[in-house]
Coordinates of C-alpha atoms in Angstrom, one line a residue:
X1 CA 56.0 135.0 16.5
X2 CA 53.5 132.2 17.1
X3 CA 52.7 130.0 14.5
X4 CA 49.0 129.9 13.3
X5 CA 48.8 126.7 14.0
X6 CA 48.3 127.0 17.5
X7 CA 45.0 128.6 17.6
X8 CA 43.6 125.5 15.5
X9 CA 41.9 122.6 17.8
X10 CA 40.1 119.6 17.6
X11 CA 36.2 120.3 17.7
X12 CA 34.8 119.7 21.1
X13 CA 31.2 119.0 22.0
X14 CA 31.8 122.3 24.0
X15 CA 32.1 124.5 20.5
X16 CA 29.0 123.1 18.7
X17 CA 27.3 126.7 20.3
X18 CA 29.7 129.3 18.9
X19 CA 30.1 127.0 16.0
X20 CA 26.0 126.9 15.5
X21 CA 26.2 130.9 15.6
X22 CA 28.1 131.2 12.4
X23 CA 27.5 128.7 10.2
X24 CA 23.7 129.6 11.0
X25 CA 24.8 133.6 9.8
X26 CA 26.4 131.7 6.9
X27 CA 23.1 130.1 5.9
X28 CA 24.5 127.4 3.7
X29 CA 22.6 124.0 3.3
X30 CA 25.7 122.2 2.1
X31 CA 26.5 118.8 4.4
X32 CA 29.8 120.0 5.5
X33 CA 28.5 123.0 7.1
X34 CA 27.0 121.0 9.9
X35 CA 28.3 121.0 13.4
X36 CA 27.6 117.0 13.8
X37 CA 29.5 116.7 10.1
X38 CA 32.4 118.6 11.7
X39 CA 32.6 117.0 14.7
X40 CA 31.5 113.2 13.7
X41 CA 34.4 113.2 11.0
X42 CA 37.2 115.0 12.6
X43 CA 39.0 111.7 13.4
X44 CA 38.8 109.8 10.2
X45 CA 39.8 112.8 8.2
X46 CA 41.6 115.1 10.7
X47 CA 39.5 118.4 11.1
X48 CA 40.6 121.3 13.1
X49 CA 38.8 124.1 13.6
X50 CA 39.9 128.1 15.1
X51 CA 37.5 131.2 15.1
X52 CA 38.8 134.2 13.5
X53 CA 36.8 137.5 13.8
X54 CA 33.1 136.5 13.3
X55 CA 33.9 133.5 11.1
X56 CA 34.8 130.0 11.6
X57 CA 37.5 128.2 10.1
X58 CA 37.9 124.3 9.2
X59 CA 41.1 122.8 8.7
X60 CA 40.9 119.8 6.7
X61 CA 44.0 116.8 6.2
X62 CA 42.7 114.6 3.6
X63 CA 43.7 112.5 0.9
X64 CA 44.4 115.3 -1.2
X65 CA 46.7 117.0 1.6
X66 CA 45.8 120.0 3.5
X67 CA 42.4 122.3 2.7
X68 CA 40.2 124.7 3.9
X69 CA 36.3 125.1 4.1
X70 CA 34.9 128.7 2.8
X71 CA 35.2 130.7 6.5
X72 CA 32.0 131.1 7.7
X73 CA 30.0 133.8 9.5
X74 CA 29.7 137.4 9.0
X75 CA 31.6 140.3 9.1
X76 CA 34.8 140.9 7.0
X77 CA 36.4 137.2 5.2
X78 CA 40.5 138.9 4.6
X79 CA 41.4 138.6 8.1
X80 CA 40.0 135.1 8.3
X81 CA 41.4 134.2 4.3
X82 CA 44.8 135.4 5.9
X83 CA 45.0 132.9 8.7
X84 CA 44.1 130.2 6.5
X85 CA 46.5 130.9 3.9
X86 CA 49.2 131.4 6.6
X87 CA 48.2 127.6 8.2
X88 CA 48.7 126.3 4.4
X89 CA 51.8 128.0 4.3
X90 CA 52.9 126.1 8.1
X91 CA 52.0 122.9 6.2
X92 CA 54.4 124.1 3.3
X93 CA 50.3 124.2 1.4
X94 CA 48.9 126.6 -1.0
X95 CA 46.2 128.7 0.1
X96 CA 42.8 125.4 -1.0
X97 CA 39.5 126.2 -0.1
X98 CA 37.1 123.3 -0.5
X99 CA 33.1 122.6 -0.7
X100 CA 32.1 126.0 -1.7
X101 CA 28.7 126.7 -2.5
X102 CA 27.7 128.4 -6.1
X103 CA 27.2 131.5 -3.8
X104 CA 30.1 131.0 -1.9
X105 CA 32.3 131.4 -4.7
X106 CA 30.7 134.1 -5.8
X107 CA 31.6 135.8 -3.1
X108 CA 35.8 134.9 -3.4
X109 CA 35.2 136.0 -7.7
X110 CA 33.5 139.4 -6.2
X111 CA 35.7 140.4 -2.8
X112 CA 38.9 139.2 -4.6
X113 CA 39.3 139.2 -8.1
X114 CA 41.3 137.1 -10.3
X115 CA 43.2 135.9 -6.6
X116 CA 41.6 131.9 -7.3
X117 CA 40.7 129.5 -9.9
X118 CA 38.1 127.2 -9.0
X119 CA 37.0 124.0 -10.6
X120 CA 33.8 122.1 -10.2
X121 CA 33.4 119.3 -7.8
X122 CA 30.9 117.0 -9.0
X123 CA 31.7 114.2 -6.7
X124 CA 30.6 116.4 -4.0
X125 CA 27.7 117.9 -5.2
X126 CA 24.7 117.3 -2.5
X127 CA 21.4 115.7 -2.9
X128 CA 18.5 117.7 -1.6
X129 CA 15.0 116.5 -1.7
X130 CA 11.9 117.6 -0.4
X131 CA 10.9 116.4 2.4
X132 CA 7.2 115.9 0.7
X133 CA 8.7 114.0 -2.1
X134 CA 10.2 111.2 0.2
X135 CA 7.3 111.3 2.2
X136 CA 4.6 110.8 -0.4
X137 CA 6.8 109.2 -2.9
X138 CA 3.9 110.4 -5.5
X139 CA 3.7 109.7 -9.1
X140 CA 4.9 107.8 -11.6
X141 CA 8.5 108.6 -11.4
X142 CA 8.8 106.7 -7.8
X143 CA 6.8 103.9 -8.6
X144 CA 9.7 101.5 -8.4
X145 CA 10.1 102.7 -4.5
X146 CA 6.8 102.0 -3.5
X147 CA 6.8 98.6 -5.1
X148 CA 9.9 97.6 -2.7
X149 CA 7.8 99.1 0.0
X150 CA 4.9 96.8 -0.2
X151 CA 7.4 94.1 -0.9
X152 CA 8.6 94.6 2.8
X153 CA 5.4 95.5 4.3
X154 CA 4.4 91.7 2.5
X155 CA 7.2 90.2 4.3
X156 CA 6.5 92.8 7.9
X157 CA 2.9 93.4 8.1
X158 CA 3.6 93.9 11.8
X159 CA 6.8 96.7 11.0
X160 CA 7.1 100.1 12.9
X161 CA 9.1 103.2 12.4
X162 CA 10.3 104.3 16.1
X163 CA 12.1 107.5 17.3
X164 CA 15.1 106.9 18.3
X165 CA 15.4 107.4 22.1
X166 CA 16.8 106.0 25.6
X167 CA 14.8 102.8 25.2
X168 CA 16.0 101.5 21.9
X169 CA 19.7 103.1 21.2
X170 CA 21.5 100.1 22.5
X171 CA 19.9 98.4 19.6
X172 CA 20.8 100.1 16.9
X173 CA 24.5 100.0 18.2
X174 CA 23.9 96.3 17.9
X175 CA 22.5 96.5 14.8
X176 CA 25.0 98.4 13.4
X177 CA 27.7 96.0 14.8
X178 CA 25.8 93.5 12.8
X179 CA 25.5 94.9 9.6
X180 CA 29.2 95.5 10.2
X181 CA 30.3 92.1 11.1
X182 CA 28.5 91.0 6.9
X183 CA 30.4 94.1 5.1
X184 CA 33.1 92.6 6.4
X185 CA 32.3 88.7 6.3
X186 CA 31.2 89.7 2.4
X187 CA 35.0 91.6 1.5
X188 CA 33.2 95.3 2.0
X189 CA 34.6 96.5 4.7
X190 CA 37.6 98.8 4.2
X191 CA 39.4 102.3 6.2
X192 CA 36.3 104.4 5.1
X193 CA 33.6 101.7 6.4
X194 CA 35.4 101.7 9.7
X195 CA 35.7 105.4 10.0
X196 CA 31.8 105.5 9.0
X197 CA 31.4 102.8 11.5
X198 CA 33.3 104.9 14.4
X199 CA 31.1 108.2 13.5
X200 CA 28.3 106.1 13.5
X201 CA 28.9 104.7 17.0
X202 CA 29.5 108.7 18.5
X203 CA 26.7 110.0 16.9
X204 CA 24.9 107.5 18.3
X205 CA 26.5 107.9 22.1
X206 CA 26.6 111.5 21.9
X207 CA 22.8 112.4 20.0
X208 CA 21.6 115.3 22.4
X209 CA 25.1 117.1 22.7
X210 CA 25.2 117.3 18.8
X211 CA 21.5 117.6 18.1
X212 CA 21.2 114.6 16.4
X213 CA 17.7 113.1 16.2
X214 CA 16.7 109.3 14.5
X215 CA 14.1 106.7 13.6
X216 CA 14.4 103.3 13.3
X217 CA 12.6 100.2 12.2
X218 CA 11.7 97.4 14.3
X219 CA 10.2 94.0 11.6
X220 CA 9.8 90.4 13.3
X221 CA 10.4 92.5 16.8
X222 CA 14.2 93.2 15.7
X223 CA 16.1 96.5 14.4
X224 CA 16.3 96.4 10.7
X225 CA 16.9 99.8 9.4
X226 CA 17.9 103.2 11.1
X227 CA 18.3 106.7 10.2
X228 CA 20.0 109.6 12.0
X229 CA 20.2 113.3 11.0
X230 CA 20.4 117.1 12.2
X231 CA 19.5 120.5 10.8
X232 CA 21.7 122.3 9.3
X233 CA 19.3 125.4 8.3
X234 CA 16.2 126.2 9.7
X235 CA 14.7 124.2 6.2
X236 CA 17.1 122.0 6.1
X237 CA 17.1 118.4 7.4
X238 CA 20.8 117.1 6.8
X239 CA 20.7 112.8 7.0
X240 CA 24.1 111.5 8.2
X241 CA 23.9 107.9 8.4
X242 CA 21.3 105.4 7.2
X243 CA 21.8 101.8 7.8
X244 CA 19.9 99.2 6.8
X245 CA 20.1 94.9 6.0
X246 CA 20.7 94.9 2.1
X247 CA 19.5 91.5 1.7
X248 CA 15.9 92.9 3.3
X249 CA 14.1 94.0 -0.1
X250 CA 12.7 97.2 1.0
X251 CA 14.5 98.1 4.0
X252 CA 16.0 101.2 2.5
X253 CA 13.0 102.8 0.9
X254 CA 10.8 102.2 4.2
X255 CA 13.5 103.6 6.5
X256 CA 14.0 106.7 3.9
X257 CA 10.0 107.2 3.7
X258 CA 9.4 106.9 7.4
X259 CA 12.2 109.2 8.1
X260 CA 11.0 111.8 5.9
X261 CA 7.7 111.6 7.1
X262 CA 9.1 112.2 10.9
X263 CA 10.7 114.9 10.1
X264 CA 8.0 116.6 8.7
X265 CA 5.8 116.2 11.9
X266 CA 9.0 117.2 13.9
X267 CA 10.4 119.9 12.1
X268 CA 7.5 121.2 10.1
X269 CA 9.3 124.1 8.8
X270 CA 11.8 122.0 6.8
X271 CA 11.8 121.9 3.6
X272 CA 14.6 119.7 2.2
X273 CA 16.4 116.7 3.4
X274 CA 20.1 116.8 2.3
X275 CA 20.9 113.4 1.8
X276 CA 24.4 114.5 1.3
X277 CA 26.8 113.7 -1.9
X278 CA 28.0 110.5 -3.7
X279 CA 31.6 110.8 -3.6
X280 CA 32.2 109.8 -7.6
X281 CA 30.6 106.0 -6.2
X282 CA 28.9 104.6 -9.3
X283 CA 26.5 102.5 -7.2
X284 CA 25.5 105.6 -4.5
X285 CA 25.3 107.9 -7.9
X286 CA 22.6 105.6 -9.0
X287 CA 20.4 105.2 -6.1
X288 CA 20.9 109.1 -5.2
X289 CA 19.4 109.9 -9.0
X290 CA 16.9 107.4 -8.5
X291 CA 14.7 109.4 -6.1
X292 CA 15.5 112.5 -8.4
X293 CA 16.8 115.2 -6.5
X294 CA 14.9 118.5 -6.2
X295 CA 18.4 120.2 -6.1
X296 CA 21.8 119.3 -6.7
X297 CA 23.7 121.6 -4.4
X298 CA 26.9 122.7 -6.5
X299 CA 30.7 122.5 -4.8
X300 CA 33.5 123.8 -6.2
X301 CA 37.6 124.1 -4.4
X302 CA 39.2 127.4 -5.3
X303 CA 42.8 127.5 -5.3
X304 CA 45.2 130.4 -4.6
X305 CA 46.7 131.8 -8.0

């Protein structure tokens, strides 16, 4: 008998179609059910992926050993529940599902009773925003972003937010190569920054194969800040990576702004920008709340009783 194992593989560029299909019948706006999430990450922490029925499975090696993501799709979940619990079992693993949605849970409580326990994930609970509220950055509660924002456009009366495109991609590799170079000159730089740094860099070589789309900001004639995203719902604006020089006061909030505002001319029906979780970091914690989220997208892992 073959081993389950065998029908998981690597995500290819090749898959992000079939992939697309079900995770867009799932409808979840969480940051792990993106194809460029998938994909971008599946080095750093070893991702595999099979399709099962009309559902997709994602196999997931990480720190805490060897998970599952909710299978996504339609049509019945036990067949696809059984391969993934018979994978844990090849790994010698109980059955873990991770970064389940409050409605995704639901569904394991309802179809199978009493079969998990689940506990709340805070670490990985998303940050979803309008796109009107980083756009406009109205009222009172934001006033502290707009202030950096003149402070920058003080400094770069001459700034500009540009797509991100043929002419100026080499430069954000560079930029991001630079910004690199003073994490690691300042004692910042450890295994995550490098895996960020290596997702980074395909996103960045591979943008129309994943549907990745980015701005940039170009102060003094040189790339300060950059942004890149994809959708992960039709209202849903996912931002993967945003880079920008910390010592530049402003830098942040203008390419944050800017990039909201593009993607509301872009993608006008989008509603919210997932600017994904904080991973427990005290610092990122702080600067997510500080734009206060319009929801904070729930995760829990479920466990096999």
């Amino acid at each position: 008998e073959e081993s389950f194992m065998d029908i998981f593989k690597r995500p290819e560029l090749s898959d992000r179609q079939w992939v697309n299909d079900l995770l867009s019948r799932e409808g979840s706006r969480a940051c792990e059910h993106n194809f460029a999430s998938i994909y971008l990450w599946a080095t750093a922490y070893p991702q595999k992926i099979a399709r099962v029925g009309d559902r997709l499975l994602v196999e997931m090696l990480g720190g805490p050993g060897l998970s599952h993501l909710f299978p996504m799709g339609s049509g019945p979940l036990a067949p696809a529940l059984d391969t993934a619990k018979a994978d844990a079992a090849d790994h010698g693993a109980p059955l873990t599902l991770i970064c389940l949605t409050a409605e995704q849970k639901t569904q394991l409580e309802e179809e199978f009773h009493g079969r998990f326990t689940f506990q709340e994930d805070r670490d990985g609970f998303d940050y979803l925003y309008t796109v009107d509220k980083l756009a406009d950055l109205a009222g009172k509660k934001l006033h502290a972003k707009r202030n950096h924002i003149h402070r920058f456009d003080e400094q770069f009366p001459d700034w500009l937010f540009e797509p991100i495109g043929p002419d100026n991609l080499a430069e954000c590799v560079e930029m991001e190569a630079k910004w690199y170079a003073e994490q690691v000159e300042a004692g910042r730089a450890d295994a995550n920054l490098g895996h960020e740094r290596d997702a980074v860099n395909t996103a960045l070589s591979h943008m129309e194969e994943l549907g990745i789309s980015g701005g940039l900001i170009r102060a003094g004639g040189q790339v300060v800040a950059f942004s890149l995203g994809s959708l992960t719902t039709a209202d849903c604006y996912n931002v993967h990576f945003e880079k920008a020089y910390g010592e530049i006061q402003g830098a942040y909030a203008v390419i944050n702004r800017e990039m909201a505002r593009w993607v509301r001319s872009t993608f006008p029906q989008v509603a919210y920008l997932n600017r994904e979780d904080d991973m427990g970091l005290e610092g990122l914690r702080k600067a997510k709340l500080s734009y206060y989220p319009d929801i904070l997208l729930k995760k829990y892992s479920a466990r096999e009783v």
